């Protein structure tokens, strides 16, 4: 049981959340190593003997301790910036199992990626190809590349995280990709090794992905016929998790659906983020005050949209549980909001348990795109991150940011 009340106390992965709040303060992100690793292992088991590489999408949760643990299990990494590359390099000596995605890589980023020996750069446009080619030539380094194609498939997800439609900025239109492959393979410096696509995130149905992957395989076969044989089919990430009443396929089912449409001569690369870490994290927050403004009731927490942006940005639902069991009050619905000076600063709406000043609550399923999207808005230092280890101990994996940490890049210019 991931969450359970023992007596009055809420436990997450067998750890009393009130104790974590006592030891590390609030707001505070808490992750379960056990859950993260079992999700990763489920991907591995689903691929079985099939040739594959699981490149964990660093953007979902880029904490170094989490990257280190995944690396130890054999993960490769999907990165989108120099910062993410340097994070991976803190925990991994070789960059061979890194895929570099991202729609706008700068010259400096490309240069560092090439010098670091990144396993594959995914090309997102003809301009990017020209730039990468020039840099590779200048450095005298031959570089493995894939083209990220845009298959124009609707993934049926939130429009902000849909990426595989012609109206989205991502990828190269699939009908233009052949020309880029010809340019790359005719050059001395680029070696095409695969094709990539990623059509969106928080997908709860594998059919759109299957449709996209079929298109990609079709293109790979066409390229083989014209003398450009490829090894990797990179199917991107995207598998959703259950925040509310969604019913996404299991990891096993998702992988099995993908395997069934990729011929076994190809290696499958996959870039999961959310489905590995999403359900493995909670945000602990304390209620600073409760108030009834006549039309609506509010519990104001010490966490805010700067700590967890998903509700404000995507209208995302995250279930909230009181850390000490409370009676249900469906007649007394309240919104959980933060202290930031914006009405959009809310974390959960219409909560139906009794709440009062000083209470501790846990916001569920924030392991992905929680801390990694946190900011310093309203000059609020970012919260600490704590990992519940396999032996049941809770370990700090990122110190709470201090006000001094936030100010240091400016005070030196006064
Ligand atoms: N590969 C590429 C090229 C991506 O753009 C993404 C996510 C992934 C892999 C990982 O996708 P996942 O398995 O996590 O769905 N901030 C949003 C999600 C943005 C996803 C962006 N790309 C959210 O909080 O829902």
Tab-separated table of C-alpha atoms and ligand atoms in Angstrom:
chain	number	residue	atom	x	y	z
A	1	UNK	CA	0.000	0.000	0.000
A	2	UNK	CA	1.546	3.284	-1.059
A	3	UNK	CA	-0.685	5.399	1.162
A	4	UNK	CA	-2.351	4.128	4.294
A	5	UNK	CA	-3.532	5.399	7.623
A	6	UNK	CA	-2.028	3.572	10.567
A	7	UNK	CA	-4.086	4.707	13.511
A	8	UNK	CA	-4.562	8.406	12.827
A	9	UNK	CA	-1.317	8.897	10.882
A	10	UNK	CA	-0.870	8.901	7.118
A	11	UNK	CA	1.990	6.696	5.910
A	12	UNK	CA	3.578	6.936	2.453
A	13	UNK	CA	5.654	3.942	1.438
A	14	UNK	CA	5.547	2.804	5.086
A	15	UNK	CA	6.874	6.126	6.390
A	16	UNK	CA	4.943	8.414	8.739
A	17	UNK	CA	4.626	11.704	6.816
A	18	UNK	CA	4.158	13.788	9.990
A	19	UNK	CA	7.572	12.597	11.123
A	20	UNK	CA	9.146	13.804	7.859
A	21	UNK	CA	7.532	17.210	8.363
A	22	UNK	CA	8.931	17.316	11.923
A	23	UNK	CA	12.420	16.419	10.720
A	24	UNK	CA	12.670	18.427	7.492
A	25	UNK	CA	10.012	21.145	7.796
A	26	UNK	CA	7.422	22.173	5.205
A	27	UNK	CA	6.882	22.579	2.329
A	28	UNK	CA	8.871	19.500	1.404
A	29	UNK	CA	8.946	17.036	-1.491
A	30	UNK	CA	9.130	13.361	-0.465
A	31	UNK	CA	9.924	10.509	-2.883
A	32	UNK	CA	9.881	6.739	-2.577
A	33	UNK	CA	12.978	5.043	-3.981
A	34	UNK	CA	11.131	1.775	-3.877
A	35	UNK	CA	8.338	3.033	-6.147
A	36	UNK	CA	10.685	4.762	-8.588
A	37	UNK	CA	12.800	1.661	-8.960
A	38	UNK	CA	9.878	-0.706	-9.283
A	39	UNK	CA	8.427	1.432	-12.089
A	40	UNK	CA	11.773	1.393	-13.881
A	41	UNK	CA	12.091	-2.361	-13.415
A	42	UNK	CA	8.597	-2.809	-14.823
A	43	UNK	CA	9.818	-1.205	-18.050
A	44	UNK	CA	12.843	-3.520	-18.085
A	45	UNK	CA	10.711	-6.598	-17.455
A	46	UNK	CA	8.257	-5.572	-20.169
A	47	UNK	CA	11.055	-5.370	-22.758
A	48	UNK	CA	12.525	-8.665	-21.582
A	49	UNK	CA	14.970	-10.012	-24.167
A	50	UNK	CA	13.940	-7.451	-26.763
A	51	UNK	CA	16.796	-5.078	-27.676
A	52	UNK	CA	16.026	-1.741	-26.034
A	53	UNK	CA	17.318	1.320	-24.190
A	54	UNK	CA	15.257	3.081	-21.519
A	55	UNK	CA	16.276	6.745	-21.504
A	56	UNK	CA	14.713	8.299	-18.426
A	57	UNK	CA	13.429	11.825	-19.251
A	58	UNK	CA	15.473	13.971	-16.877
A	59	UNK	CA	13.046	16.899	-17.061
A	60	UNK	CA	10.441	14.961	-15.084
A	61	UNK	CA	12.595	14.935	-11.959
A	62	UNK	CA	16.232	15.841	-12.267
A	63	UNK	CA	17.421	15.351	-8.691
A	64	UNK	CA	20.945	13.903	-8.817
A	65	UNK	CA	20.253	11.139	-6.297
A	66	UNK	CA	17.332	9.941	-8.402
A	67	UNK	CA	19.448	10.027	-11.568
A	68	UNK	CA	22.176	8.102	-9.759
A	69	UNK	CA	19.781	5.392	-8.611
A	70	UNK	CA	18.295	5.000	-12.089
A	71	UNK	CA	21.720	4.888	-13.670
A	72	UNK	CA	22.676	2.070	-11.304
A	73	UNK	CA	19.703	0.115	-12.663
A	74	UNK	CA	20.939	0.598	-16.229
A	75	UNK	CA	19.003	3.668	-17.360
A	76	UNK	CA	20.096	5.886	-20.197
A	77	UNK	CA	18.859	9.481	-20.171
A	78	UNK	CA	16.794	11.792	-22.365
A	79	UNK	CA	17.979	15.366	-21.942
A	80	UNK	CA	16.933	18.724	-23.374
A	81	UNK	CA	19.515	21.232	-22.146
A	82	UNK	CA	23.110	21.747	-21.150
A	83	UNK	CA	22.002	21.850	-17.525
A	84	UNK	CA	20.445	18.401	-17.842
A	85	UNK	CA	23.583	17.121	-19.589
A	86	UNK	CA	25.759	18.362	-16.742
A	87	UNK	CA	23.402	16.768	-14.233
A	88	UNK	CA	23.766	13.392	-15.927
A	89	UNK	CA	27.525	13.829	-16.089
A	90	UNK	CA	27.543	14.180	-12.273
A	91	UNK	CA	26.344	10.574	-11.987
A	92	UNK	CA	27.527	8.913	-15.202
A	93	UNK	CA	31.012	8.741	-16.745
A	94	UNK	CA	29.933	7.843	-20.258
A	95	UNK	CA	27.403	9.861	-22.263
A	96	UNK	CA	26.867	7.034	-24.761
A	97	UNK	CA	23.387	6.270	-23.456
A	98	UNK	CA	22.163	9.841	-23.642
A	99	UNK	CA	19.615	11.059	-26.184
A	100	UNK	CA	19.625	14.815	-26.678
A	101	UNK	CA	16.139	16.025	-27.595
A	102	UNK	CA	14.925	19.615	-27.552
A	103	UNK	CA	13.482	21.956	-30.121
A	104	UNK	CA	16.033	24.757	-29.766
A	105	UNK	CA	19.537	23.678	-28.830
A	106	UNK	CA	22.053	26.533	-28.841
A	107	UNK	CA	25.507	26.404	-30.406
A	108	UNK	CA	27.124	26.240	-26.976
A	109	UNK	CA	24.837	23.378	-25.942
A	110	UNK	CA	25.553	21.440	-29.120
A	111	UNK	CA	29.274	21.918	-28.765
A	112	UNK	CA	29.265	20.626	-25.200
A	113	UNK	CA	27.057	17.681	-26.201
A	114	UNK	CA	29.388	16.705	-29.060
A	115	UNK	CA	32.525	17.057	-26.938
A	116	UNK	CA	30.895	15.005	-24.171
A	117	UNK	CA	30.193	12.140	-26.586
A	118	UNK	CA	26.399	12.154	-26.319
A	119	UNK	CA	25.013	8.925	-27.840
A	120	UNK	CA	22.525	10.576	-30.169
A	121	UNK	CA	21.363	14.086	-30.993
A	122	UNK	CA	17.797	14.303	-32.210
A	123	UNK	CA	17.535	16.842	-35.036
A	124	UNK	CA	14.481	19.064	-34.844
A	125	UNK	CA	14.829	21.197	-37.994
A	126	UNK	CA	16.880	21.753	-41.148
A	127	UNK	CA	18.449	24.844	-39.534
A	128	UNK	CA	19.522	22.750	-36.576
A	129	UNK	CA	21.010	20.123	-38.877
A	130	UNK	CA	23.082	22.791	-40.632
A	131	UNK	CA	24.275	24.189	-37.311
A	132	UNK	CA	25.172	20.777	-35.881
A	133	UNK	CA	26.946	19.804	-39.073
A	134	UNK	CA	29.066	22.968	-38.977
A	135	UNK	CA	29.995	22.439	-35.308
A	136	UNK	CA	30.830	18.737	-35.797
A	137	UNK	CA	33.010	19.638	-38.771
A	138	UNK	CA	34.796	22.355	-36.839
A	139	UNK	CA	35.438	19.984	-33.926
A	140	UNK	CA	36.359	17.151	-36.280
A	141	UNK	CA	34.027	14.766	-34.474
A	142	UNK	CA	31.666	12.345	-36.227
A	143	UNK	CA	28.259	12.402	-34.584
A	144	UNK	CA	25.327	9.942	-34.325
A	145	UNK	CA	21.984	11.609	-35.065
A	146	UNK	CA	18.301	10.829	-35.443
A	147	UNK	CA	15.598	13.031	-36.885
A	148	UNK	CA	12.698	13.742	-34.585
A	149	UNK	CA	9.703	13.555	-36.840
A	150	UNK	CA	6.322	15.129	-36.294
A	151	UNK	CA	3.840	12.458	-37.409
A	152	UNK	CA	0.767	14.719	-37.110
A	153	UNK	CA	-1.081	12.406	-34.716
A	154	UNK	CA	-3.473	13.700	-32.059
A	155	UNK	CA	-2.525	12.219	-28.678
A	156	UNK	CA	-5.703	13.453	-26.922
A	157	UNK	CA	-4.039	15.165	-24.001
A	158	UNK	CA	-3.854	18.692	-22.574
A	159	UNK	CA	-3.002	21.054	-25.485
A	160	UNK	CA	0.073	22.381	-23.638
A	161	UNK	CA	1.663	18.927	-23.553
A	162	UNK	CA	0.605	17.702	-26.979
A	163	UNK	CA	3.659	17.692	-29.243
A	164	UNK	CA	3.019	15.530	-32.312
A	165	UNK	CA	0.605	17.698	-34.304
A	166	UNK	CA	1.461	19.962	-37.219
A	167	UNK	CA	0.310	22.940	-35.164
A	168	UNK	CA	2.972	22.107	-32.521
A	169	UNK	CA	6.523	23.450	-32.720
A	170	UNK	CA	8.169	20.042	-32.375
A	171	UNK	CA	9.918	17.808	-34.853
A	172	UNK	CA	10.307	17.761	-38.613
A	173	UNK	CA	7.165	17.073	-40.689
A	174	UNK	CA	7.435	13.384	-41.480
A	175	UNK	CA	7.194	14.061	-45.215
A	176	UNK	CA	10.302	16.336	-45.031
A	177	UNK	CA	12.408	13.927	-42.974
A	178	UNK	CA	13.806	11.975	-45.919
A	179	UNK	CA	15.587	15.062	-47.203
A	180	UNK	CA	17.264	15.596	-43.811
A	181	UNK	CA	18.416	11.972	-43.745
A	182	UNK	CA	19.936	12.412	-47.184
A	183	UNK	CA	21.733	15.575	-46.099
A	184	UNK	CA	23.040	13.855	-42.959
A	185	UNK	CA	24.154	10.660	-44.618
A	186	UNK	CA	25.848	12.514	-47.486
A	187	UNK	CA	27.850	14.512	-44.975
A	188	UNK	CA	31.163	13.380	-43.547
A	189	UNK	CA	30.215	14.277	-39.993
A	190	UNK	CA	26.704	13.036	-39.279
A	191	UNK	CA	25.745	9.378	-39.034
A	192	UNK	CA	21.999	8.735	-38.970
A	193	UNK	CA	21.322	5.952	-36.471
A	194	UNK	CA	17.579	6.183	-35.866
A	195	UNK	CA	14.273	8.012	-36.010
A	196	UNK	CA	12.599	9.624	-33.021
A	197	UNK	CA	9.093	10.798	-32.227
A	198	UNK	CA	7.315	11.942	-29.090
A	199	UNK	CA	3.688	12.933	-29.509
A	200	UNK	CA	2.769	14.130	-26.033
A	201	UNK	CA	2.639	13.498	-22.328
A	202	UNK	CA	0.078	12.092	-19.851
A	203	UNK	CA	-1.328	9.801	-22.553
A	204	UNK	CA	-3.943	7.387	-21.308
A	205	UNK	CA	-4.398	5.431	-24.518
A	206	UNK	CA	-1.663	3.758	-26.546
A	207	UNK	CA	-3.481	3.935	-29.909
A	208	UNK	CA	-2.135	7.361	-30.986
A	209	UNK	CA	1.405	6.253	-30.117
A	210	UNK	CA	0.966	3.058	-32.080
A	211	UNK	CA	-0.249	5.096	-35.054
A	212	UNK	CA	2.815	7.374	-34.807
A	213	UNK	CA	5.269	4.503	-34.344
A	214	UNK	CA	3.833	2.717	-37.404
A	215	UNK	CA	4.512	5.840	-39.480
A	216	UNK	CA	8.035	6.027	-38.114
A	217	UNK	CA	8.737	2.361	-38.882
A	218	UNK	CA	7.356	2.864	-42.364
A	219	UNK	CA	9.791	5.755	-42.905
A	220	UNK	CA	12.701	3.676	-41.552
A	221	UNK	CA	11.885	0.950	-44.063
A	222	UNK	CA	11.718	3.477	-46.894
A	223	UNK	CA	15.097	4.904	-45.848
A	224	UNK	CA	16.598	1.429	-45.834
A	225	UNK	CA	15.482	0.990	-49.437
A	226	UNK	CA	17.365	4.138	-50.439
A	227	UNK	CA	20.534	3.013	-48.666
A	228	UNK	CA	20.128	4.639	-45.252
A	229	UNK	CA	19.735	1.755	-42.783
A	230	UNK	CA	18.829	2.774	-39.224
A	231	UNK	CA	19.077	0.877	-35.946
A	232	UNK	CA	16.962	2.802	-33.417
A	233	UNK	CA	13.268	3.541	-33.268
A	234	UNK	CA	12.868	6.092	-30.467
A	235	UNK	CA	9.212	6.115	-29.442
A	236	UNK	CA	9.516	8.997	-26.945
A	237	UNK	CA	7.856	9.029	-23.531
A	238	UNK	CA	4.289	9.874	-22.748
A	239	UNK	CA	2.655	7.122	-20.706
A	240	UNK	CA	0.223	8.770	-18.285
A	241	UNK	CA	-0.480	8.005	-14.645
A	242	UNK	CA	-3.660	7.894	-12.608
A	243	UNK	CA	-4.156	11.268	-10.898
A	244	UNK	CA	-7.928	10.970	-10.581
A	245	UNK	CA	-10.177	8.663	-12.536
A	246	UNK	CA	-7.999	8.187	-15.636
A	247	UNK	CA	-7.224	4.598	-16.570
A	248	UNK	CA	-3.892	4.555	-18.388
A	249	UNK	CA	-2.484	1.256	-19.627
A	250	UNK	CA	0.065	-0.455	-17.380
A	251	UNK	CA	3.742	-0.058	-18.233
A	252	UNK	CA	3.739	-3.692	-19.351
A	253	UNK	CA	0.800	-3.160	-21.689
A	254	UNK	CA	2.234	0.095	-23.093
A	255	UNK	CA	5.555	-1.537	-23.899
A	256	UNK	CA	3.895	-4.614	-25.325
A	257	UNK	CA	1.756	-2.445	-27.655
A	258	UNK	CA	4.899	-0.628	-28.835
A	259	UNK	CA	6.909	-3.834	-29.261
A	260	UNK	CA	4.182	-5.280	-31.429
A	261	UNK	CA	4.561	-2.587	-34.081
A	262	UNK	CA	8.368	-2.347	-34.256
A	263	UNK	CA	10.109	-5.124	-36.254
A	264	UNK	CA	12.698	-6.929	-34.127
A	265	UNK	CA	15.607	-5.826	-36.315
A	266	UNK	CA	15.317	-2.395	-34.651
A	267	UNK	CA	16.380	-1.437	-31.151
A	268	UNK	CA	13.563	0.360	-29.319
A	269	UNK	CA	14.479	3.479	-27.407
A	270	UNK	CA	11.894	4.835	-24.984
A	271	UNK	CA	11.991	8.072	-22.964
A	272	UNK	CA	9.629	7.723	-20.000
A	273	UNK	CA	9.532	10.389	-17.317
A	274	UNK	CA	6.183	10.734	-15.570
A	275	UNK	CA	5.394	7.010	-15.468
A	276	UNK	CA	8.626	6.358	-13.546
A	277	UNK	CA	8.572	9.117	-10.943
A	278	UNK	CA	5.080	10.689	-11.010
A	279	UNK	CA	3.283	8.511	-8.490
A	280	UNK	CA	6.425	8.196	-6.359
A	281	UNK	CA	6.351	11.711	-4.891
A	282	UNK	CA	4.255	13.801	-2.483
A	283	UNK	CA	4.446	17.435	-1.478
A	284	UNK	CA	4.002	17.980	2.244
A	285	UNK	CA	2.562	21.317	3.238
A	286	UNK	CA	1.249	22.932	6.399
A	287	UNK	CA	-1.938	25.004	6.654
A	288	UNK	CA	-0.983	28.538	7.643
A	289	UNK	CA	-4.543	29.775	7.979
A	290	UNK	CA	-8.125	28.872	7.209
A	291	UNK	CA	-10.669	31.451	6.162
A	292	UNK	CA	-14.202	31.787	4.926
A	293	UNK	CA	-14.618	34.676	2.495
A	294	UNK	CA	-18.382	34.364	2.359
A	295	UNK	CA	-18.667	32.781	-1.061
A	296	UNK	CA	-15.773	30.401	-0.705
A	297	UNK	CA	-13.592	28.807	1.972
A	298	UNK	CA	-9.812	28.666	1.731
A	299	UNK	CA	-7.044	26.775	3.456
A	300	UNK	CA	-3.821	28.703	2.827
A	301	UNK	CA	-0.827	26.407	2.742
A	302	UNK	CA	2.882	27.127	3.004
A	303	UNK	CA	3.327	25.555	-0.469
A	304	UNK	CA	2.325	27.609	-3.492
A	305	UNK	CA	2.304	27.647	-7.292
A	306	UNK	CA	6.043	28.323	-7.273
A	307	UNK	CA	6.542	24.941	-5.547
A	308	UNK	CA	3.953	23.051	-7.619
A	309	UNK	CA	2.918	24.759	-10.844
A	310	UNK	CA	0.830	22.029	-12.469
A	311	UNK	CA	-2.597	23.068	-11.067
A	312	UNK	CA	-2.113	26.736	-12.041
A	313	UNK	CA	-0.637	25.968	-15.454
A	314	UNK	CA	-2.693	23.002	-16.644
A	315	UNK	CA	-5.663	23.033	-14.288
A	316	UNK	CA	-4.178	19.741	-13.110
A	317	UNK	CA	-5.811	17.640	-10.422
A	318	UNK	CA	-3.722	16.310	-7.540
A	319	UNK	CA	-5.421	14.432	-4.751
A	320	UNK	CA	-4.843	15.829	-1.255
A	321	UNK	CA	-4.803	13.747	1.914
A	322	UNK	CA	-4.673	15.023	5.489
A	323	UNK	CA	-1.613	13.655	7.321
A	324	UNK	CA	-3.703	13.125	10.459
A	325	UNK	CA	-6.988	11.452	9.630
A	326	UNK	CA	-9.906	13.913	9.453
A	327	UNK	CA	-13.656	13.608	9.265
A	328	UNK	CA	-15.321	14.190	5.896
A	329	UNK	CA	-17.038	17.560	5.536
A	330	UNK	CA	-18.715	17.560	2.092
A	331	UNK	CA	-20.876	20.450	3.372
A	332	UNK	CA	-17.738	22.534	4.026
A	333	UNK	CA	-15.765	22.387	0.792
A	334	UNK	CA	-12.562	24.431	0.730
A	335	UNK	CA	-9.868	25.284	-1.801
A	336	UNK	CA	-6.221	24.660	-0.971
A	337	UNK	CA	-4.331	27.779	-2.043
A	338	UNK	CA	-0.824	29.191	-1.622
A	339	UNK	CA	0.382	32.536	-0.243
A	340	UNK	CA	1.339	33.966	-3.672
A	341	UNK	CA	-0.281	37.184	-4.845
A	342	UNK	CA	-2.279	35.661	-7.703
A	343	UNK	CA	-5.742	34.165	-7.778
A	344	UNK	CA	-4.284	31.444	-10.009
A	345	UNK	CA	-2.191	30.285	-7.064
A	346	UNK	CA	-4.210	27.247	-6.122
A	347	UNK	CA	-3.147	23.650	-5.468
A	348	UNK	CA	-6.474	21.845	-5.127
A	349	UNK	CA	-10.140	22.756	-5.306
A	350	UNK	CA	-13.246	21.685	-3.367
A	351	UNK	CA	-11.624	19.552	-0.703
A	352	UNK	CA	-14.075	17.776	1.558
A	353	UNK	CA	-12.280	17.079	4.822
A	354	UNK	CA	-12.230	19.201	7.954
A	355	UNK	CA	-9.174	21.423	8.082
A	356	UNK	CA	-7.729	23.976	10.466
A	357	UNK	CA	-4.642	26.074	11.092
A	358	UNK	CA	-1.491	24.012	11.650
A	359	UNK	CA	-2.771	20.881	9.882
A	360	UNK	CA	-0.411	19.000	7.649
A	361	UNK	CA	-1.555	17.761	4.226
A	362	UNK	CA	0.079	15.644	1.501
A	363	UNK	CA	-0.430	16.490	-2.175
A	364	UNK	CA	-0.172	13.270	-4.160
A	365	UNK	CA	1.482	12.269	-7.434
A	366	UNK	CA	3.924	15.168	-7.697
A	367	UNK	CA	7.112	13.169	-8.311
A	368	UNK	CA	7.104	14.243	-11.980
A	369	UNK	CA	7.117	17.895	-13.051
A	370	UNK	CA	6.762	18.989	-9.431
A	371	UNK	CA	10.101	20.173	-8.109
A	372	UNK	CA	11.547	20.330	-11.629
A	373	UNK	CA	9.065	23.089	-12.530
A	374	UNK	CA	9.448	24.968	-9.238
A	375	UNK	CA	10.589	28.591	-9.308
A	376	UNK	CA	11.483	31.421	-6.952
A	377	UNK	CA	8.402	33.490	-7.795
A	378	UNK	CA	7.518	35.912	-4.998
A	379	UNK	CA	11.148	35.376	-3.895
A	380	UNK	CA	10.241	32.106	-2.245
A	381	UNK	CA	13.133	29.676	-1.755
A	382	UNK	CA	12.479	26.248	-3.246
A	383	UNK	CA	11.615	23.358	-0.904
A	384	UNK	CA	13.923	20.491	0.087
A	385	UNK	CA	13.650	16.995	-1.385
A	386	UNK	CA	13.684	13.868	0.773
A	387	UNK	CA	14.040	10.270	-0.415
A	388	UNK	CA	12.628	7.327	1.484
A	389	UNK	CA	15.326	4.721	1.006
A	390	UNK	CA	14.831	0.958	0.592
A	391	UNK	CA	15.734	0.396	4.256
A	392	UNK	CA	12.893	2.695	5.335
A	393	UNK	CA	15.045	5.668	6.338
A	394	UNK	CA	14.316	9.158	5.026
A	395	UNK	CA	17.309	11.004	3.563
A	396	UNK	CA	17.664	14.599	2.476
A	397	UNK	CA	18.618	14.676	-1.230
A	398	UNK	CA	18.370	18.429	-1.732
A	399	UNK	CA	18.766	21.042	0.971
A	400	UNK	CA	16.046	23.654	1.388
A	401	UNK	CA	17.115	26.700	-0.593
A	402	UNK	CA	17.870	29.684	1.622
A	403	UNK	CA	17.077	33.329	0.979
A	404	UNK	CA	20.836	33.878	0.776
A	405	UNK	CA	21.075	31.221	-1.998
A	406	UNK	CA	18.460	33.143	-3.943
A	407	UNK	CA	20.088	36.530	-3.523
A	408	UNK	CA	23.721	35.703	-4.121
A	409	UNK	CA	23.651	36.241	-7.895
A	410	UNK	CA	22.398	39.794	-7.327
A	411	UNK	CA	24.008	40.987	-4.107
A	412	UNK	CA	27.426	40.768	-5.731
A	413	UNK	CA	26.298	43.364	-8.293
A	414	UNK	CA	25.088	45.954	-5.778
B	1	LIG	N1	10.746	12.778	-24.489
B	1	LIG	C1	10.503	14.014	-24.943
B	1	LIG	C2	11.115	14.452	-26.203
B	1	LIG	C3	9.673	14.882	-24.212
B	1	LIG	O1	9.421	16.102	-24.686
B	1	LIG	C4	9.094	14.433	-22.999
B	1	LIG	C5	8.242	15.318	-22.202
B	1	LIG	C6	9.401	13.130	-22.544
B	1	LIG	C7	10.210	12.330	-23.328
B	1	LIG	C8	8.859	12.572	-21.263
B	1	LIG	O2	7.478	12.459	-21.306
B	1	LIG	P1	6.665	11.730	-20.130
B	1	LIG	O3	7.020	10.256	-20.156
B	1	LIG	O4	7.061	12.360	-18.836
B	1	LIG	O5	5.253	11.981	-20.460
B	1	LIG	N2	5.203	19.634	-17.535
B	1	LIG	C9	4.178	18.786	-18.099
B	1	LIG	C10	4.750	17.658	-18.926
B	1	LIG	C11	5.648	18.132	-20.036
B	1	LIG	C12	6.240	17.009	-20.849
B	1	LIG	C13	7.223	17.505	-21.819
B	1	LIG	N3	7.913	16.490	-22.567
B	1	LIG	C14	3.297	18.289	-16.980
B	1	LIG	O6	3.527	18.646	-15.824
B	1	LIG	O7	2.319	17.564	-17.228
